[in-house]
Amino acid sequence: NGQFKKTPTVISPRMVYFHDFAATERFALVILQPAFSRPFKFLSGQISFKEALDWQPDKGNIILVIDLETGAQQKFTAPSAWVWHIANAYEYSNQLIMDFVGYDNPEHFLGPDAQLSAIIKGQAGNPGAPGTLRRYVINTHNGQLKQEIIATGSYEFPNIAPESSGQHHHTIYATRGTTEKGIFHHQIAAVQADTGQLELFDFGPETNVLEPVYAYSRTNTNGKAWLITQFLDSRHNRSGFAILDARQLAEGPIAVITLDETLPMSFHGQWVAGSLSHD
């Protein structure tokens, strides 16, 4: 409702880079991956941001669960996994469920021939390990954590219907591609979170797609919803936006907005339903 609520400040048990976090009504969940930071050399301009990160996979992941009312924290351990984005988290009985995209290594970003650096030079680079859809099942009573694989393949930019945020979600929408292309994806996928059942639409290997933004109408009572994704058509050297029916993803776009130019590949968006103004 836009009301500010002060939450406690907590001290992190390790100084590492993390990109995203999840929250339920009661808890914040932070994945502290073993990408240890050396900020002073970076801030003084001696090294780049990437060079300031030291990946130490033998240290594993720490998942920090923070009580938003009291600031009390619990620590859970898991095998090392690089994480950019979390789909959602929710409470179930005495468990916390968190779904995310995880990589066995961050070589697409931190490796010597990392894909994210090589692409700037027009080279393919090392795609590293694929991002798989994963789930942490965290038992806050006995202190145990279990990791599950929801879907293998190469995924990124996981998203859900916003009304499910912090609640039990059924479907994860994400970009998907081949392991050979690494983080450059050409499919939009809908994955059933509890079963791994997959539905997708493939734009073709020469088109890169980004985060599927879930869009809905506040005045529509039949559950109609859409996915909006930005794309880059490398064959025709143009950008655009594709709109897909979230319930019939495999049928492909119901509308495509093409531009006469290329746009920088953006990353995140949020749909806000409203009415058009005629003023």
Coordinates of C-alpha atoms in Angstrom, one line a residue:
N1 CA 0.0 0.0 0.0
G2 CA 3.0 2.3 -0.3
Q3 CA 3.4 2.7 3.5
F4 CA 7.0 2.6 4.6
K5 CA 8.0 0.0 7.2
K6 CA 11.3 0.0 8.9
T7 CA 13.1 -3.3 9.1
P8 CA 16.1 -4.3 11.2
T9 CA 19.6 -4.0 9.8
V10 CA 21.6 -7.3 10.0
I11 CA 25.3 -8.1 9.6
S12 CA 26.2 -10.4 6.7
P13 CA 28.3 -13.4 7.7
R14 CA 30.4 -13.0 4.6
M15 CA 31.4 -10.1 2.2
V16 CA 30.3 -11.3 -1.2
Y17 CA 28.5 -10.2 -4.3
F18 CA 24.8 -11.0 -4.6
H19 CA 22.4 -9.8 -7.2
D20 CA 18.9 -10.6 -6.0
F21 CA 16.9 -11.7 -3.0
A22 CA 13.5 -13.1 -2.2
A23 CA 10.9 -12.1 0.4
T24 CA 7.8 -13.7 2.0
E25 CA 5.4 -11.9 4.3
R26 CA 7.7 -12.7 7.3
F27 CA 11.2 -13.4 5.9
A28 CA 13.9 -12.1 3.5
L29 CA 16.0 -14.8 1.9
V30 CA 19.5 -13.9 0.6
I31 CA 21.8 -16.3 -1.3
L32 CA 25.4 -15.5 -0.3
Q33 CA 27.3 -17.2 -3.1
P34 CA 31.0 -17.6 -2.7
A35 CA 31.9 -14.6 -4.9
F36 CA 34.1 -12.9 -2.4
S37 CA 34.5 -9.1 -2.9
R38 CA 37.7 -7.0 -2.9
P39 CA 36.0 -3.6 -3.1
F40 CA 38.9 -1.3 -2.2
K41 CA 41.0 -1.9 -5.3
F42 CA 37.9 -1.6 -7.4
L43 CA 36.8 1.6 -5.8
S44 CA 40.3 3.1 -6.2
G45 CA 40.3 2.2 -9.9
Q46 CA 43.0 -0.4 -9.8
I47 CA 40.9 -3.3 -11.0
S48 CA 37.5 -3.8 -12.8
F49 CA 34.4 -4.9 -11.0
K50 CA 34.7 -8.4 -12.4
E51 CA 38.3 -8.6 -11.2
A52 CA 37.2 -7.6 -7.7
L53 CA 35.3 -10.9 -7.4
D54 CA 37.0 -14.1 -6.3
W55 CA 35.0 -17.3 -6.9
Q56 CA 35.8 -19.9 -4.2
P57 CA 33.4 -22.8 -4.9
D58 CA 34.8 -24.9 -2.0
K59 CA 33.2 -22.4 0.4
G60 CA 29.6 -23.3 -0.8
N61 CA 26.5 -21.1 -0.6
I62 CA 25.1 -19.6 2.5
I63 CA 21.4 -18.9 2.5
L64 CA 20.5 -16.2 5.0
V65 CA 17.0 -16.2 6.3
I66 CA 16.1 -13.0 8.1
D67 CA 13.0 -12.3 10.2
L68 CA 11.7 -9.0 9.0
E69 CA 10.2 -8.1 12.3
T70 CA 13.1 -8.9 14.7
G71 CA 16.2 -9.2 12.5
A72 CA 16.9 -12.7 13.8
Q73 CA 18.7 -14.7 11.2
Q74 CA 19.3 -18.3 10.4
K75 CA 22.1 -19.6 8.2
F76 CA 21.7 -22.6 5.9
T77 CA 24.4 -24.2 3.7
A78 CA 24.1 -25.5 0.1
P79 CA 26.5 -26.5 -2.7
S80 CA 28.1 -23.6 -4.6
A81 CA 25.9 -22.1 -7.3
W82 CA 26.1 -18.8 -9.0
V83 CA 22.7 -17.0 -8.9
W84 CA 21.6 -13.9 -10.8
H85 CA 17.8 -14.1 -10.4
I86 CA 15.3 -15.6 -8.0
A87 CA 11.7 -16.4 -9.2
N88 CA 9.9 -16.3 -5.9
A89 CA 9.8 -17.6 -2.3
Y90 CA 6.9 -18.6 -0.1
E91 CA 6.1 -20.3 3.2
Y92 CA 4.7 -23.8 3.4
S93 CA 4.1 -25.2 6.9
N94 CA 7.5 -25.0 8.7
Q95 CA 9.3 -24.8 5.4
L96 CA 10.5 -22.0 3.1
I97 CA 10.4 -22.7 -0.7
M98 CA 12.6 -20.6 -3.0
D99 CA 12.9 -21.1 -6.8
F100 CA 15.7 -19.6 -8.7
V101 CA 18.1 -20.1 -11.7
G102 CA 21.5 -21.5 -10.6
Y103 CA 24.7 -22.2 -12.4
D104 CA 27.4 -24.7 -11.3
N105 CA 30.0 -22.1 -12.1
P106 CA 30.1 -18.4 -13.2
E107 CA 32.5 -18.9 -16.1
H108 CA 30.1 -17.0 -18.4
F109 CA 30.8 -13.9 -16.3
L110 CA 34.0 -14.4 -14.2
G111 CA 36.0 -16.9 -16.4
P112 CA 39.1 -15.9 -18.4
D113 CA 37.2 -16.1 -21.7
A114 CA 33.8 -15.2 -20.2
Q115 CA 31.0 -14.9 -22.7
L116 CA 29.7 -11.6 -21.2
S117 CA 33.1 -10.0 -21.9
A118 CA 33.9 -11.8 -25.2
I119 CA 30.6 -10.7 -26.8
I120 CA 31.7 -7.1 -26.7
K121 CA 34.6 -8.1 -29.0
G122 CA 32.3 -9.9 -31.4
Q123 CA 33.4 -13.3 -30.1
A124 CA 31.4 -16.2 -28.7
G125 CA 33.4 -16.8 -25.5
N126 CA 32.9 -19.5 -22.9
P127 CA 29.2 -20.0 -22.1
G128 CA 30.1 -21.8 -18.9
A129 CA 27.6 -24.0 -17.1
P130 CA 23.9 -23.7 -18.0
G131 CA 21.5 -22.0 -15.7
T132 CA 19.0 -24.6 -14.5
L133 CA 15.8 -24.0 -12.6
R134 CA 16.3 -25.0 -9.0
R135 CA 14.5 -25.1 -5.7
Y136 CA 15.7 -24.7 -2.1
V137 CA 13.4 -26.4 0.5
I138 CA 14.4 -24.8 3.8
N139 CA 13.2 -26.3 7.1
T140 CA 13.4 -23.5 9.7
H141 CA 12.7 -25.9 12.5
N142 CA 15.4 -28.5 12.1
G143 CA 17.9 -26.3 10.2
Q144 CA 18.0 -28.5 7.1
L145 CA 18.1 -27.4 3.4
K146 CA 17.4 -29.6 0.4
Q147 CA 18.2 -28.5 -3.2
E148 CA 16.0 -29.8 -6.1
I149 CA 16.3 -29.4 -9.9
I150 CA 13.0 -28.2 -11.3
A151 CA 14.1 -28.2 -14.9
T152 CA 17.4 -28.8 -16.7
G153 CA 18.4 -26.8 -19.7
S154 CA 19.6 -23.2 -20.0
Y155 CA 17.3 -20.7 -18.3
E156 CA 17.4 -17.1 -17.1
F157 CA 15.2 -14.2 -16.1
P158 CA 12.6 -16.2 -14.1
N159 CA 9.3 -14.5 -13.4
I160 CA 5.9 -15.3 -12.0
A161 CA 2.4 -13.8 -12.0
P162 CA 2.8 -10.8 -9.6
E163 CA -0.3 -11.8 -7.5
S164 CA 1.7 -14.9 -6.5
S165 CA 4.7 -12.9 -5.2
G166 CA 5.5 -14.3 -1.7
Q167 CA 2.8 -16.9 -2.2
H168 CA 2.7 -20.4 -3.7
H169 CA 3.3 -20.0 -7.4
H170 CA 2.4 -22.6 -10.0
T171 CA 4.2 -21.4 -13.1
I172 CA 7.6 -19.9 -13.7
Y173 CA 8.1 -17.9 -16.9
A174 CA 11.6 -17.6 -18.2
T175 CA 13.9 -17.3 -21.2
R176 CA 15.4 -20.5 -22.4
G177 CA 18.1 -21.5 -24.9
T178 CA 20.7 -24.1 -25.8
T179 CA 23.7 -24.8 -23.6
E180 CA 26.0 -24.0 -26.5
K181 CA 24.7 -20.4 -26.8
G182 CA 25.0 -19.9 -23.0
I183 CA 23.1 -16.9 -21.7
F184 CA 21.8 -15.8 -25.1
H185 CA 18.4 -17.3 -25.3
H186 CA 15.8 -17.6 -28.1
Q187 CA 12.9 -19.3 -26.4
I188 CA 10.2 -18.1 -23.9
A189 CA 9.2 -20.9 -21.5
A190 CA 6.5 -21.7 -19.0
V191 CA 7.6 -24.3 -16.4
Q192 CA 5.2 -25.8 -13.9
A193 CA 7.2 -25.3 -10.7
D194 CA 6.0 -28.4 -8.9
T195 CA 6.2 -30.9 -11.8
G196 CA 8.8 -29.4 -14.2
Q197 CA 6.3 -29.7 -17.1
L198 CA 7.4 -27.4 -19.9
E199 CA 5.7 -25.3 -22.6
L200 CA 7.6 -23.0 -24.8
F201 CA 7.8 -20.9 -28.0
D202 CA 11.0 -20.8 -30.0
F203 CA 11.8 -17.5 -31.9
G204 CA 14.6 -19.2 -33.7
P205 CA 18.4 -19.3 -33.1
E206 CA 19.0 -15.8 -34.7
T207 CA 16.7 -14.0 -32.3
N208 CA 17.7 -13.2 -28.7
V209 CA 14.9 -12.7 -26.2
L210 CA 14.8 -11.2 -22.7
E211 CA 12.8 -11.3 -19.5
P212 CA 9.1 -12.2 -20.1
V213 CA 7.1 -9.4 -18.3
Y214 CA 3.7 -10.6 -17.0
A215 CA 0.9 -8.3 -18.0
Y216 CA -2.7 -8.4 -17.0
S217 CA -5.9 -6.3 -17.1
R218 CA -7.5 -5.2 -13.8
T219 CA -10.9 -5.1 -15.5
N220 CA -10.7 -8.6 -17.0
T221 CA -12.3 -11.3 -14.9
N222 CA -11.5 -14.3 -16.9
G223 CA -7.8 -14.5 -15.9
K224 CA -6.5 -13.3 -19.3
A225 CA -2.8 -12.5 -19.1
W226 CA 0.1 -11.9 -21.5
L227 CA 3.9 -12.0 -21.6
I228 CA 5.8 -9.1 -23.1
T229 CA 9.4 -9.8 -24.1
Q230 CA 12.0 -7.6 -25.8
F231 CA 13.8 -9.3 -28.7
L232 CA 16.8 -8.6 -30.9
D233 CA 16.5 -10.1 -34.4
S234 CA 20.2 -10.4 -35.4
R235 CA 19.4 -11.5 -38.9
H236 CA 17.5 -8.4 -39.8
N237 CA 19.3 -6.1 -37.3
R238 CA 16.3 -4.8 -35.6
S239 CA 14.7 -4.9 -32.1
G240 CA 11.1 -5.2 -31.1
F241 CA 8.6 -6.5 -28.5
A242 CA 6.6 -9.7 -28.8
I243 CA 3.3 -10.2 -26.9
L244 CA 2.3 -13.8 -26.1
D245 CA -0.8 -15.3 -24.5
A246 CA 0.5 -16.5 -21.1
R247 CA -2.0 -19.4 -21.2
Q248 CA -1.2 -20.5 -24.7
L249 CA 2.5 -19.9 -25.0
A250 CA 3.2 -22.5 -27.6
E251 CA 1.0 -20.7 -30.2
G252 CA 3.5 -17.9 -30.4
P253 CA 3.1 -14.1 -30.4
I254 CA -0.4 -12.6 -30.8
A255 CA 1.2 -9.3 -31.6
V256 CA 4.7 -8.1 -32.6
I257 CA 5.9 -4.6 -32.4
T258 CA 9.0 -4.1 -34.6
L259 CA 11.3 -1.1 -34.6
D260 CA 13.4 0.3 -37.4
E261 CA 16.4 0.3 -35.1
T262 CA 18.2 -1.8 -32.5
L263 CA 17.8 -1.1 -28.8
P264 CA 20.3 -2.0 -26.1
M265 CA 19.2 -5.2 -24.5
S266 CA 17.4 -4.2 -21.3
F267 CA 16.9 -6.6 -18.4
H268 CA 13.9 -6.0 -16.2
G269 CA 10.4 -4.6 -16.4
Q270 CA 7.2 -4.5 -14.5
W271 CA 3.7 -4.2 -15.9
V272 CA 1.3 -1.8 -14.2
A273 CA -2.3 -2.1 -15.3
G274 CA -4.0 1.2 -15.9
S275 CA -6.3 3.1 -18.3
L276 CA -5.2 5.2 -21.3
S277 CA -5.6 9.0 -20.8
H278 CA -7.3 11.0 -23.5
D279 CA -6.3 14.4 -22.1

